[in-house]
Structure formats: C-alpha cells, structure tokens
C-alpha cells in the first residue's frame, strides 16, 4: 500500500447507478472525483439521490452499476477496509435518546476497536473539538437540535477518519448552529480531512464547499467550484419583467435587445426577459433605451451577478426548493 | 476474536443501559403483564377449571407452565423492536458503517433478549411459588425450563428481528406481532389441555411448537422427571428444527439489511 493509496483523489465515483428493488432508480451514471483535502458538496433537491450516493460510498448499500473507491479501496470489494478509514454523519439525528453523549462515543470507540486504554483520550479530544464537553454526561434526550448534530459529528470523528461523509449536516438547524457547524467543518479541512457533504442549501454549497456536484433526478448536472460554475453561465444577469398588458411586445423587445452592445444572450418566458450581459456598464443603458424606444412598461427590473441558484436553474431547468 | 468480543460486549451493554434508563418500561418488561396473567387468570378460573381435565392440583398450577412459555413467546416476538427503532432513526446504519462484523448487532440482541427472558421466567416461577406451585423437579428442573425457553426464544427473536428489518412501517411490525402472538397462545396447551379443546383447535395446537414446549415444562413443574424426560427429548428436537427454520428464513432479511 503506502503513499500511493488513493493517489490524488480521496473519492472516485465512476458511472455509479443504484436502482432500489429493481424499481426506483435513485442514482444513474453518476461520476465525480474528490481531491484529497477538499470539502466537496453534493447539491440537489430532495430525492435527487444524494443520500443514496453517500450510502454506497460508506459501504452500507451495494451499487447496481458502476463502481466507487475511497482512498483507492473499492467500496464493495474492500468494504471493511473502507469502513476503517472513514467517518459518517447520517442525515437523520441517529442518536439514542437514552444514552449520554459520552456513552455514544464509548460505543463507537468499541465498534472501531479502539483499545480500552486509548478510548478516553480520543473521546475527550472529539468532545472538545465539537464543544460538547460540558454536556457529555447528560442523556441525549435533553439535547437541543444543534447539540444532537454536534454529537452526530463527534461520533463521525471517533475513528479519526481520513475521509468524513456528512449527509445534510445543517438540515433544520437555526442560523447560529449552522454557522458553528460550518466552522467545525472548516477546522476539519484545516486538519487535512477530506469532507464529502450533501446539502440542499445553496449558501452552504457556495460558502463552505471547495467544489460541488449538482445532482438532480439521480444524474450529475454540473461539477465545479462555485465560482467556476457561476462564471460558466457567461455573464451577469438582467431580468426585465414587463407589465402584463405588454405581453405581445416581449418577443420584439427581445429581438431589439439581442443586438445591443454588451449583451450575450436573451431568453424569454411569458412576460419576463432573461438577459446575459458581459459588461453591465455598456449593456444596461442600451437595454433600457430599447425598452423606452418600444414604449414597453416595466413592472420590475433586476440586475445581479450569477448566484448559485442561477447555476442550478441553468443546469436543471428549475429552481431548487429549499426546505 | 478480541475485536469481536469488544464490539459484541459494547453493543450488548448498550441494550442493558437503555433498559436501565427506561425505568417504566423496565418495570413492565421485568415484572411483566405475564405476572398478571398468572395471578388474575389463574385465580379467575380456579373454580370453573375442572381438575379432572387439567390434571393439576389447581388452575394456577396448571397455568404456570403456560405463562412461562407465553413469557418466552412475547419476549422473543418483541425482541426485534429496538432494532426497528434503530433502523428507522438511522442508528443501525451508523453501526453498519463501522468496521464491525456483520453479525455483531444480531448476536448482541440474542444475548440481551435471552438474558431478559431467563430473568422473567424466574420471576414467573417465583410468583407461582408464592401461590404454592413448587416445581417438583427442583433447581434442575428450573434449569431445564430455562434451556427450553432459550431454544424457543432464539427462533422467535430471529423472526422478530427479520420482521423489524423487512417491514415498511412500524405499524406493520406491531400488527404482525399481535397477529402472531394471540393465535399462538390460544392454539396451544397454555390455557387448557389439548384433550379439552374442540378437535380442529387441538389439531392446530399440535402443529404449534409452543404446545410442545409447554408439554415439556408442565411435567417438570407438576409431575416429575419420569414424565418429563420423554417430552424434553421431543421438545429439544422440535426446537432444533424450529430454530433452524427461523434462522434460515431470517438470514435472508439479515443479509439484505446488514450486507
Ligand atoms: N430504501 C429505498 N427504497 C426505495 N426507494 C428509495 C429508497 N431510498 C430512497 N429511495 C428513492 O430514491 C430517490 C433518491 O433518494 P435519496 O437518495 O434519499 O435522495 P436525497 O438524499 O437527495 O433526498 C428518491 O426518489 C427516493 O424516494
Ligand atoms: Mg437525503
């Protein structure tokens, strides 16, 4: 084995498919690679196939097609070796409400076969990392949502994993807890741990992840860093919404705008024009000029730099619905 | 091997800790509705039950064996419940993502359920003792009763765990359990001897492994080794077959869930 294990990629997924019970195809032909040390996000709406992908990677689900490797080890053929090298933070709060935080960690330490004399130190270190020391001996029933999540993460860190899988790490948390969890994840990255997380929060993908894979309907729609994906859209976005009475003027206006300086592309949807511009300084006056020249009445104008939801819309044809 | 003991030990202790935290449920698990069966049912039917038919000094004396085996039945059938919750809240998945042997969770559950069952059998026999039912075969007989209980319990717990892993919803699990448990009780020699049953019920009761367990336990309590030994021989064979069938059937569900 040695240093070559896994090469530059901590996770490699190739043409992965999973069909449940021969019926529901949850994931189809998914491929991506996660370089060692990255925080990598799977972004997609509910039912996109994120959890299914993760379950295959943590070896609890067998793929029906394709293959996946973690640190160079096949998740089917070398399942036990993979299990020893990874940590997992499930989507549900997988907490036993009758056990204390420390008892959870003691159980996990035994399941990872950490020697009895080494376990207490490991448990202390992990509790400290997620700031849960003061609540460690209380039963989990009394924990808040944020504390349960911290305990979940602590459980995932017990094996001192090189790769950590987190399923919707901040789902349903209040803003303050979310920011804390993000901070923990950044600390993990600083310690050299590769993190694969799933999310349906655009801001989480945008601010926390080095790179993301957009997944929808079980298929990969786009891969890249948030900035790459945004600039991939080709320019800033101007949205014109015409008054309902001017519906008949939309097409003509679109034609007129297309020729203007700085405008790269125009698309229409009912009374809305979606315009991509290369240089807003040149394009904006020209666009507004065209509107005035045709006597169109504007109901609403919006100008913004591409956001991740524009990226999502462009690649999937719809907006992500956040819970 | 050392690793296996470490993980099975930790998992088993988890069940024990849970039980000790759930004080209320512990009371009901250990002191059990079964005690009430023995006391209320036993006393209620004291007068109506014909000792000629039951061939026992009192109805409670007759019922003791039935209640012992009913305890084993209920414990076994409920044995998968905690795993059902673990499956539903993701705890099971968390355990399966760790490098443990795929059998550890199941083995820990068997160990736990069997220990609780043995404890409860002793409680029932203790309560019966207070009502004057003294097992004629003494401690040796009690040990054999527990052995029969464990053999029956393994198969039942296997069914319960397999069901917990296979059901789509938790309502299904509990309705299947009550669907199984009541007919098992009524179509057995727990409450009345086969000779006093309508013919069709007696036929069905003979197909019920529970009947064979009760028919071996009852002489251990009431008559003595002479009458019990042949029945013990038969029940051991029947339970071996019953356990093999249950484990074989359950193995498929285990493999599917646990990989
Ligand atoms: N155990 C299962 N059996 C059948 N279908 C499933 C199962 N788990 C998930 N699915 C289906 O697979 C699809 C993807 O689910 P999932 O991977 O959980 O998506 P996500 O995590 O992105 O919300 C959904 O349509 C879901 O209903
Ligand atoms: Mg999910």
Coordinates of C-alpha atoms and ligand atoms in Angstrom, one line a residue:
Chain A
X1 CA 0.0 0.0 0.0
X2 CA 1.9 3.1 1.2
X3 CA 1.7 6.6 -0.1
X4 CA 0.2 5.8 -3.4
X5 CA -3.1 4.6 -1.8
X6 CA -5.8 6.8 -3.2
X7 CA -3.5 8.9 -5.3
X8 CA -4.6 12.5 -5.5
X9 CA -8.2 11.5 -5.1
X10 CA -9.8 10.6 -1.8
X11 CA -13.0 9.6 -3.5
X12 CA -13.6 8.3 -7.1
X13 CA -17.1 7.5 -8.3
X14 CA -17.4 6.0 -11.8
X15 CA -20.7 5.5 -13.6
X16 CA -22.5 4.8 -10.4
X17 CA -26.1 3.6 -10.5
X18 CA -28.5 2.4 -7.9
X19 CA -31.9 1.0 -8.5
X20 CA -33.9 0.1 -5.4
X21 CA -35.7 -3.3 -5.5
X22 CA -35.5 -3.2 -9.3
X23 CA -37.9 -0.3 -9.5
X24 CA -36.9 3.1 -8.3
X25 CA -33.7 4.4 -10.0
X26 CA -32.3 6.7 -7.4
X27 CA -28.9 7.3 -9.0
X28 CA -27.9 6.9 -12.6
X29 CA -24.5 7.1 -14.2
X30 CA -23.0 9.4 -11.5
X31 CA -19.3 10.1 -11.8
X32 CA -17.1 12.5 -9.9
X33 CA -13.8 12.7 -8.1
X34 CA -12.9 14.4 -4.9
X35 CA -9.3 15.5 -4.5
X36 CA -7.7 14.8 -1.1
X37 CA -8.3 17.5 1.4
X38 CA -11.3 19.2 -0.2
X39 CA -14.7 20.0 1.1
X40 CA -16.8 18.6 -1.6
X41 CA -20.6 19.1 -1.8
X42 CA -23.4 17.2 -3.5
X43 CA -26.0 19.8 -4.1
X44 CA -29.5 18.8 -5.1
X45 CA -33.2 19.0 -4.1
X46 CA -35.0 16.3 -2.0
X47 CA -35.0 13.0 -3.8
X48 CA -32.1 13.9 -6.0
X49 CA -30.1 10.8 -5.0
X50 CA -27.6 12.4 -2.6
X51 CA -28.2 10.1 0.3
X52 CA -28.2 7.0 -2.0
X53 CA -24.8 8.0 -3.4
X54 CA -23.4 8.5 0.1
X55 CA -24.8 5.2 1.3
X56 CA -22.9 3.4 -1.4
X57 CA -19.8 5.3 -0.5
X58 CA -20.0 4.3 3.1
X59 CA -20.5 0.7 2.1
X60 CA -24.0 0.1 3.5
X61 CA -25.6 -0.1 0.1
X62 CA -24.4 -2.1 -2.9
X63 CA -24.5 -0.2 -6.2
X64 CA -26.4 -1.8 -9.1
X65 CA -24.0 -0.4 -11.6
X66 CA -20.6 1.3 -11.8
X67 CA -18.0 1.4 -9.0
X68 CA -16.7 3.7 -6.3
X69 CA -13.4 3.9 -4.5
X70 CA -12.5 5.6 -1.2
X71 CA -8.7 6.2 -0.7
X72 CA -8.2 3.8 -3.6
X73 CA -10.2 1.0 -2.0
X74 CA -13.3 -0.4 -3.7
X75 CA -16.4 0.1 -1.6
X76 CA -17.8 -3.3 -2.4
X77 CA -14.6 -5.5 -2.6
X78 CA -12.8 -3.8 0.3
X79 CA -15.8 -2.7 2.3
X80 CA -14.2 -3.5 5.7
X81 CA -11.0 -1.5 4.9
X82 CA -13.1 1.4 3.7
X83 CA -15.1 1.3 6.9
X84 CA -11.9 1.6 8.9
X85 CA -10.8 4.7 7.1
X86 CA -14.0 6.8 7.1
X87 CA -16.4 8.5 9.4
X88 CA -20.1 9.0 8.8
X89 CA -22.6 11.6 9.9
X90 CA -26.0 10.4 8.8
X91 CA -28.9 12.6 7.6
X92 CA -31.2 11.6 10.5
X93 CA -30.2 12.5 14.0
X94 CA -29.0 8.9 14.6
X95 CA -29.0 9.4 18.4
X96 CA -30.1 7.0 21.1
X97 CA -32.0 9.3 23.4
X98 CA -31.5 7.1 26.4
X99 CA -27.7 7.2 26.2
X100 CA -25.4 10.1 27.2
X101 CA -23.2 11.8 24.7
X102 CA -20.1 10.1 26.2
X103 CA -21.8 6.7 26.1
X104 CA -22.4 7.2 22.3
X105 CA -18.8 7.9 21.8
X106 CA -17.7 5.0 24.0
X107 CA -19.9 2.7 22.0
X108 CA -18.5 4.0 18.7
X109 CA -14.9 3.7 20.1
X110 CA -15.6 0.0 20.7
X111 CA -17.1 -0.5 17.3
X112 CA -14.0 1.0 15.8
X113 CA -11.9 -1.3 18.0
X114 CA -10.1 1.5 19.7
X115 CA -8.2 -0.1 22.6
X116 CA -9.8 0.5 26.0
X117 CA -6.9 2.5 27.4
X118 CA -6.8 4.8 24.3
X119 CA -10.5 5.4 24.1
X120 CA -11.0 8.0 26.9
X121 CA -8.4 10.4 25.4
X122 CA -9.9 10.1 22.0
X123 CA -13.4 10.7 23.3
X124 CA -12.2 13.8 25.2
X125 CA -10.5 15.2 22.1
X126 CA -13.6 14.7 20.0
X127 CA -15.9 16.2 22.6
X128 CA -13.6 19.2 22.8
X129 CA -13.5 19.6 19.0
X130 CA -17.3 20.0 18.8
X131 CA -17.6 21.9 22.1
X132 CA -19.7 19.3 23.9
X133 CA -17.6 18.6 26.9
X134 CA -20.0 20.3 29.4
X135 CA -23.0 18.2 28.2
X136 CA -21.2 14.9 27.7
X137 CA -22.7 13.2 30.6
X138 CA -26.3 14.2 30.0
X139 CA -28.7 11.8 28.2
X140 CA -29.2 12.8 24.6
X141 CA -33.0 13.2 25.2
X142 CA -32.2 16.6 26.7
X143 CA -30.1 17.8 23.9
X144 CA -31.2 20.6 21.5
X145 CA -31.1 20.0 17.8
X146 CA -27.8 21.7 17.4
X147 CA -26.3 19.7 20.2
X148 CA -27.6 16.4 18.7
X149 CA -25.9 17.4 15.5
X150 CA -22.6 18.1 17.3
X151 CA -22.9 14.7 18.9
X152 CA -23.5 13.2 15.4
X153 CA -20.4 14.8 14.1
X154 CA -18.4 13.8 17.2
X155 CA -19.5 10.1 16.5
X156 CA -18.3 10.5 12.9
X157 CA -14.9 11.7 14.2
X158 CA -14.2 9.0 16.7
X159 CA -12.3 6.8 14.2
X160 CA -10.0 9.8 13.4
X161 CA -11.1 9.4 9.8
X162 CA -9.2 10.5 6.7
X163 CA -12.5 10.9 4.9
X164 CA -15.7 12.2 6.5
X165 CA -19.1 11.7 4.9
X166 CA -21.8 14.1 6.1
X167 CA -25.4 13.9 5.0
X168 CA -27.2 17.3 5.2
X169 CA -25.0 18.4 8.1
X170 CA -27.1 21.5 8.9
X171 CA -30.6 20.5 7.9
X172 CA -33.2 22.1 10.1
X173 CA -30.7 24.0 12.3
X174 CA -31.0 27.6 13.3
X175 CA -28.6 30.1 11.8
X176 CA -26.3 30.2 14.7
X177 CA -25.9 26.5 14.9
X178 CA -25.4 26.3 11.2
X179 CA -22.5 28.8 11.3
X180 CA -20.9 26.8 14.1
X181 CA -21.1 23.5 12.2
X182 CA -19.6 25.3 9.2
X183 CA -16.8 26.4 11.4
X184 CA -16.2 22.8 12.6
X185 CA -16.1 21.6 9.0
X186 CA -13.6 24.2 8.1
X187 CA -11.5 23.1 11.1
X188 CA -11.6 19.5 9.8
X189 CA -10.4 20.7 6.4
X190 CA -7.6 22.5 8.1
X191 CA -6.6 19.2 9.7
X192 CA -6.4 17.6 6.3
X193 CA -9.6 15.6 6.4
X194 CA -11.4 15.2 3.1
X195 CA -15.1 16.0 3.6
X196 CA -17.9 14.9 1.3
X197 CA -21.2 16.5 2.3
X198 CA -24.6 16.7 0.8
X199 CA -26.9 19.7 1.0
X200 CA -29.9 21.4 -0.5
X201 CA -28.8 24.7 0.9
X202 CA -27.4 26.9 -1.8
X203 CA -25.5 29.2 0.6
X204 CA -23.9 26.1 2.2
X205 CA -22.7 24.8 -1.1
X206 CA -21.5 28.3 -2.1
X207 CA -19.7 29.3 1.1
X208 CA -18.4 26.0 2.5
X209 CA -17.5 23.8 -0.4
X210 CA -14.4 24.0 -2.5
X211 CA -16.2 22.2 -5.3
X212 CA -19.7 21.0 -5.8
X213 CA -21.6 18.5 -7.9
X214 CA -25.1 19.5 -8.8
X215 CA -27.3 16.4 -8.9
X216 CA -30.9 16.2 -9.9
X217 CA -33.1 13.3 -10.7
X218 CA -30.2 10.9 -9.9
X219 CA -28.0 12.5 -12.5
X220 CA -25.0 14.8 -12.4
X221 CA -25.8 18.1 -14.0
X222 CA -22.7 20.1 -13.3
X223 CA -19.4 19.9 -11.5
X224 CA -17.0 22.7 -10.5
X225 CA -16.1 25.2 -7.9
X226 CA -18.9 27.7 -7.1
X227 CA -17.0 30.4 -8.9
X228 CA -16.3 28.3 -12.0
X229 CA -19.9 27.3 -12.2
X230 CA -21.1 30.9 -11.8
X231 CA -18.8 32.3 -14.4
X232 CA -19.6 29.3 -16.6
X233 CA -23.0 30.9 -17.0
X234 CA -21.4 33.6 -19.2
X235 CA -22.0 36.9 -17.6
X236 CA -24.2 38.9 -15.3
X237 CA -27.9 38.6 -15.3
X238 CA -30.5 41.3 -16.1
X239 CA -34.1 40.3 -15.7
X240 CA -36.9 42.5 -17.1
X241 CA -40.5 41.9 -16.1
X242 CA -43.0 43.7 -18.4
X243 CA -46.4 44.8 -17.3
X244 CA -49.0 42.1 -18.1
X245 CA -50.6 44.2 -20.8
X246 CA -47.4 44.3 -22.8
X247 CA -47.2 40.6 -23.3
X248 CA -47.4 41.0 -27.1
X249 CA -44.3 43.2 -27.1
X250 CA -42.0 40.7 -25.4
X251 CA -40.6 39.0 -28.5
X252 CA -40.0 42.2 -30.4
X253 CA -38.2 43.6 -27.4
X254 CA -36.1 40.5 -27.1
X255 CA -35.0 40.9 -30.7
X256 CA -34.1 44.5 -30.2
X257 CA -32.1 43.8 -27.0
X258 CA -30.1 41.0 -28.7
X259 CA -28.3 43.4 -31.0
X260 CA -27.2 45.7 -28.2
X261 CA -23.6 46.2 -27.1
X262 CA -22.5 44.0 -24.2
X263 CA -25.5 41.7 -24.5
X264 CA -24.6 38.0 -24.8
X265 CA -27.9 36.1 -24.8
X266 CA -31.6 36.7 -24.3
X267 CA -34.3 34.3 -23.4
X268 CA -38.0 34.9 -22.7
X269 CA -40.6 33.3 -20.5
X270 CA -44.1 34.8 -20.7
X271 CA -43.6 38.5 -19.7
X272 CA -40.0 38.0 -18.4
X273 CA -36.8 38.6 -20.3
X274 CA -33.7 36.9 -19.0
X275 CA -30.6 38.7 -20.4
X276 CA -27.0 37.7 -20.0
X277 CA -24.6 40.6 -20.2
X278 CA -20.8 40.7 -20.5
X279 CA -20.3 44.4 -19.4
X280 CA -23.1 45.9 -17.4
X281 CA -21.8 49.5 -17.9
X282 CA -22.5 49.2 -21.7
X283 CA -25.4 46.9 -21.7
X284 CA -27.7 48.4 -19.0
X285 CA -28.3 51.9 -20.7
X286 CA -28.7 50.1 -24.1
X287 CA -31.3 47.7 -22.7
X288 CA -33.3 50.4 -21.0
X289 CA -33.0 52.5 -24.2
X290 CA -34.6 49.7 -26.2
X291 CA -37.4 49.4 -23.6
X292 CA -38.2 53.1 -23.8
X293 CA -38.0 53.1 -27.6
X294 CA -40.7 50.4 -27.8
X295 CA -42.9 52.1 -25.2
X296 CA -42.8 49.0 -23.0
X297 CA -44.0 49.4 -19.4
X298 CA -41.7 47.8 -16.9
X299 CA -43.0 46.1 -13.8
X300 CA -39.8 45.0 -12.4
X301 CA -36.0 45.2 -13.2
X302 CA -33.3 43.1 -11.5
X303 CA -29.6 43.0 -12.1
X304 CA -27.2 40.6 -10.3
X305 CA -24.0 38.7 -10.6
X306 CA -24.8 35.0 -11.2
X307 CA -25.7 33.2 -8.0
X308 CA -25.6 29.5 -7.4
X309 CA -29.4 29.4 -7.8
X310 CA -28.9 30.7 -11.3
X311 CA -26.4 28.0 -11.9
X312 CA -28.9 25.4 -10.6
X313 CA -31.7 26.8 -12.8
X314 CA -29.5 26.9 -15.8
X315 CA -28.4 23.2 -15.4
X316 CA -31.7 21.7 -14.2
X317 CA -34.3 23.9 -15.7
X318 CA -35.8 24.6 -12.3
X319 CA -35.1 26.4 -9.0
X320 CA -34.0 24.4 -6.0
X321 CA -36.7 24.3 -3.4
X322 CA -35.2 24.9 0.0
X323 CA -36.9 23.3 2.9
Chain B
X1 CA -11.7 -12.6 18.1
X2 CA -10.7 -9.9 20.6
X3 CA -12.3 -7.3 18.4
X4 CA -15.5 -9.4 18.1
X5 CA -15.8 -9.6 21.8
X6 CA -15.2 -5.9 22.2
X7 CA -17.9 -5.0 19.7
X8 CA -20.5 -7.5 20.9
X9 CA -19.8 -6.6 24.5
X10 CA -20.3 -2.9 23.8
X11 CA -23.5 -3.5 21.8
X12 CA -25.0 -5.7 24.4
X13 CA -24.2 -3.2 27.2
X14 CA -26.0 -0.6 25.1
X15 CA -29.2 -2.6 25.4
X16 CA -28.7 -3.1 29.1
X17 CA -28.1 0.7 29.6
X18 CA -31.2 1.6 27.6
X19 CA -33.2 -0.8 29.7
X20 CA -31.9 0.7 32.9
X21 CA -32.7 4.2 31.7
X22 CA -36.2 3.3 30.7
X23 CA -37.3 2.7 34.3
X24 CA -41.0 2.5 33.5
X25 CA -40.5 0.1 30.7
X26 CA -38.2 -1.9 32.7
X27 CA -40.9 -2.4 35.3
X28 CA -43.2 -3.6 32.6
X29 CA -40.6 -5.7 30.9
X30 CA -39.4 -7.4 34.0
X31 CA -42.4 -7.5 36.2
X32 CA -44.4 -8.0 33.0
X33 CA -48.1 -8.3 32.2
X34 CA -47.4 -12.0 32.3
X35 CA -47.4 -11.9 36.1
X36 CA -50.9 -10.6 35.9
X37 CA -51.9 -13.4 33.6
X38 CA -50.8 -15.8 36.2
X39 CA -52.4 -14.1 39.1
X40 CA -55.7 -12.9 37.5
X41 CA -56.3 -15.6 35.0
X42 CA -55.1 -18.3 37.4
X43 CA -57.4 -17.2 40.2
X44 CA -60.3 -16.2 38.0
X45 CA -60.6 -19.7 36.5
X46 CA -59.8 -21.5 39.7
X47 CA -63.5 -22.6 40.2
X48 CA -64.5 -23.1 36.7
X49 CA -61.5 -25.1 35.7
X50 CA -62.1 -28.8 36.2
X51 CA -59.1 -30.5 37.9
X52 CA -60.1 -33.8 36.2
X53 CA -59.5 -32.1 32.9
X54 CA -56.4 -30.1 33.8
X55 CA -54.8 -32.9 35.7
X56 CA -53.3 -30.4 38.1
X57 CA -53.9 -29.6 41.7
X58 CA -55.1 -26.1 40.9
X59 CA -55.7 -24.0 37.8
X60 CA -52.7 -21.7 38.7
X61 CA -50.5 -24.8 38.9
X62 CA -51.7 -25.9 35.5
X63 CA -51.3 -22.4 34.1
X64 CA -47.8 -21.8 35.4
X65 CA -46.2 -23.7 32.5
X66 CA -48.3 -21.9 30.0
X67 CA -47.5 -18.5 31.4
X68 CA -43.8 -19.3 31.5
X69 CA -43.9 -20.2 27.8
X70 CA -46.1 -17.2 27.0
X71 CA -43.4 -15.0 28.5
X72 CA -40.8 -16.6 26.3
X73 CA -43.1 -16.1 23.3
X74 CA -43.8 -12.4 24.0
X75 CA -40.2 -11.6 24.7
X76 CA -39.0 -13.4 21.6
X77 CA -41.5 -11.8 19.4
X78 CA -40.8 -8.3 20.8
X79 CA -37.0 -9.0 20.6
X80 CA -36.6 -7.0 17.3
X81 CA -38.4 -3.9 18.5
X82 CA -35.3 -1.9 19.4
X83 CA -33.7 -2.8 16.1
X84 CA -36.8 -1.5 14.4
X85 CA -36.3 1.9 16.0
X86 CA -32.6 1.8 15.2
X87 CA -33.4 1.1 11.6
X88 CA -35.9 4.0 11.5
X89 CA -33.7 6.6 13.1
X90 CA -30.5 5.7 11.3
X91 CA -28.7 4.3 14.3
X92 CA -28.5 0.9 12.6
X93 CA -26.9 2.5 9.5
X94 CA -24.4 4.3 11.7
X95 CA -23.4 0.9 13.3
X96 CA -23.2 -0.7 9.9
X97 CA -20.9 2.0 8.6
X98 CA -18.3 0.9 11.2
X99 CA -15.9 -2.0 10.7
X100 CA -17.8 -4.4 12.8
X101 CA -18.6 -8.0 11.9
X102 CA -22.0 -8.0 10.2
X103 CA -23.3 -10.5 12.8
X104 CA -22.4 -8.5 16.0
X105 CA -25.6 -6.5 16.2
X106 CA -27.7 -9.6 15.9
X107 CA -25.7 -11.6 18.4
X108 CA -25.8 -8.8 20.9
X109 CA -29.6 -8.7 20.6
X110 CA -29.8 -12.5 21.1
X111 CA -27.7 -12.3 24.2
X112 CA -29.7 -9.5 25.6
X113 CA -33.2 -10.9 24.9
X114 CA -32.1 -14.4 26.2
X115 CA -30.9 -12.9 29.4
X116 CA -34.0 -10.9 30.0
X117 CA -36.2 -13.9 29.1
X118 CA -34.3 -16.1 31.6
X119 CA -34.8 -13.5 34.3
X120 CA -38.5 -13.2 33.6
X121 CA -39.0 -17.0 33.6
X122 CA -37.5 -16.9 37.1
X123 CA -39.9 -14.1 38.1
X124 CA -42.9 -16.1 36.9
X125 CA -41.8 -19.2 38.7
X126 CA -41.2 -17.2 41.8
X127 CA -44.7 -15.7 41.7
X128 CA -46.1 -19.2 41.1
X129 CA -44.1 -20.4 44.1
X130 CA -45.8 -17.8 46.3
X131 CA -49.1 -19.3 45.2
X132 CA -48.0 -22.7 46.3
X133 CA -46.8 -24.0 42.9
X134 CA -43.4 -25.7 43.8
X135 CA -41.7 -27.3 40.8
X136 CA -41.3 -30.9 41.8
X137 CA -38.1 -31.3 39.8
X138 CA -36.3 -28.6 41.8
X139 CA -33.5 -26.4 40.6
X140 CA -32.5 -29.0 38.0
X141 CA -36.0 -28.7 36.5
X142 CA -35.9 -24.9 36.5
X143 CA -32.6 -25.1 34.6
X144 CA -34.2 -27.3 32.0
X145 CA -37.2 -25.0 31.8
X146 CA -34.8 -22.1 31.1
X147 CA -32.9 -24.2 28.5
X148 CA -36.2 -24.9 26.7
X149 CA -37.1 -21.2 26.9
X150 CA -33.8 -20.2 25.3
X151 CA -34.2 -22.7 22.5
X152 CA -37.7 -21.4 21.7
X153 CA -36.6 -17.8 22.2
X154 CA -33.8 -18.0 19.6
X155 CA -36.2 -18.8 16.8
X156 CA -38.8 -16.3 17.9
X157 CA -36.2 -13.5 18.3
X158 CA -34.9 -14.3 14.9
X159 CA -38.4 -14.0 13.4
X160 CA -38.9 -10.7 15.2
X161 CA -35.6 -9.2 14.0
X162 CA -36.1 -10.3 10.5
X163 CA -39.6 -8.7 10.6
X164 CA -38.1 -5.5 12.0
X165 CA -35.7 -5.3 9.1
X166 CA -38.3 -6.1 6.5
X167 CA -41.4 -4.1 7.4
X168 CA -42.1 -0.9 5.6
X169 CA -43.6 0.8 8.6
X170 CA -43.6 0.4 12.3
X171 CA -47.4 -0.1 12.4
X172 CA -46.9 -3.2 10.2
X173 CA -44.4 -4.6 12.7
X174 CA -46.7 -4.3 15.7
X175 CA -49.8 -5.5 13.9
X176 CA -47.8 -8.6 12.7
X177 CA -46.7 -9.2 16.2
X178 CA -50.2 -9.2 17.7
X179 CA -51.4 -11.2 14.7
X180 CA -48.8 -13.9 15.5
X181 CA -49.0 -13.9 19.3
X182 CA -52.7 -14.3 20.1
X183 CA -53.3 -17.4 17.9
X184 CA -50.1 -18.9 19.2
X185 CA -51.4 -18.6 22.7
X186 CA -54.9 -19.8 22.1
X187 CA -53.9 -22.6 19.8
X188 CA -51.6 -24.1 22.4
X189 CA -51.9 -26.0 25.6
X190 CA -51.2 -22.9 27.6
X191 CA -54.7 -22.3 28.9
X192 CA -56.4 -25.7 28.5
X193 CA -55.1 -29.1 27.7
X194 CA -55.5 -30.4 24.2
X195 CA -57.9 -33.0 25.3
X196 CA -60.4 -30.3 26.3
X197 CA -60.2 -28.4 23.0
X198 CA -62.5 -28.7 20.1
X199 CA -61.0 -31.1 17.6
X200 CA -59.9 -28.6 15.0
X201 CA -58.2 -26.5 17.6
X202 CA -56.4 -29.4 19.1
X203 CA -55.0 -30.3 15.6
X204 CA -53.7 -26.8 15.0
X205 CA -52.3 -26.7 18.6
X206 CA -50.3 -29.8 17.8
X207 CA -48.6 -28.0 15.0
X208 CA -47.6 -25.2 17.3
X209 CA -44.1 -25.5 18.8
X210 CA -45.3 -23.7 21.8
X211 CA -47.5 -26.6 22.7
X212 CA -44.5 -28.9 22.8
X213 CA -42.6 -26.5 24.9
X214 CA -45.5 -26.3 27.4
X215 CA -46.0 -30.0 27.5
X216 CA -42.4 -30.5 28.5
X217 CA -42.4 -27.6 31.1
X218 CA -45.6 -28.7 32.7
X219 CA -44.5 -32.1 34.0
X220 CA -41.2 -30.5 35.2
X221 CA -43.4 -28.4 37.5
X222 CA -46.2 -30.8 38.3
X223 CA -45.2 -34.5 37.9
X224 CA -41.6 -35.2 37.9
X225 CA -38.6 -36.4 35.8
X226 CA -40.1 -39.7 34.8
X227 CA -43.0 -38.0 32.9
X228 CA -40.9 -35.1 31.8
X229 CA -37.9 -36.7 30.2
X230 CA -39.5 -38.1 27.0
X231 CA -41.2 -34.8 26.5
X232 CA -37.9 -33.0 26.9
X233 CA -36.3 -35.2 24.3
X234 CA -39.1 -34.4 21.8
X235 CA -39.1 -30.7 22.5
X236 CA -35.4 -30.4 22.0
X237 CA -35.7 -32.0 18.6
X238 CA -38.7 -29.8 17.7
X239 CA -36.9 -26.7 18.9
X240 CA -33.8 -27.5 16.9
X241 CA -35.9 -27.8 13.8
X242 CA -37.9 -24.7 14.6
X243 CA -34.7 -22.6 15.3
X244 CA -33.1 -23.9 12.1
X245 CA -36.2 -22.9 10.0
X246 CA -36.4 -19.5 11.7
X247 CA -32.7 -18.7 11.4
X248 CA -32.6 -19.8 7.8
X249 CA -35.6 -17.6 6.9
X250 CA -34.3 -14.7 8.9
X251 CA -30.8 -14.9 7.4
X252 CA -32.1 -13.6 4.2
X253 CA -33.5 -10.5 5.8
X254 CA -30.4 -10.0 7.9
X255 CA -28.2 -10.2 4.8
X256 CA -30.3 -7.8 2.9
X257 CA -30.2 -5.2 5.7
X258 CA -26.8 -5.8 7.1
X259 CA -24.9 -6.7 3.9
Ligands
LIG1 N1 -34.8 2.4 0.5 C1 -35.4 2.9 -0.6 N2 -36.2 2.2 -1.3 C2 -36.8 2.7 -2.4 N3 -36.6 3.9 -2.9 C3 -35.8 4.7 -2.2 C4 -35.1 4.2 -1.0 N4 -34.3 5.3 -0.5 C5 -34.5 6.3 -1.4 N5 -35.4 6.0 -2.4 C6 -35.8 6.8 -3.5 O1 -34.6 7.2 -4.2 C7 -34.6 8.5 -4.6 C8 -33.4 9.3 -4.1 O2 -33.5 9.3 -2.7 P1 -32.3 9.9 -1.8 O3 -31.0 9.3 -2.2 O4 -32.7 9.7 -0.4 O5 -32.3 11.4 -2.2 P2 -31.8 12.7 -1.4 O6 -30.9 12.3 -0.4 O7 -31.1 13.5 -2.5 O8 -33.0 13.4 -0.9 C9 -36.0 9.1 -4.1 O9 -36.9 9.0 -5.2 C10 -36.3 8.2 -3.0 O10 -37.7 8.1 -2.9
LIG2 MG1 -31.0 12.7 1.6

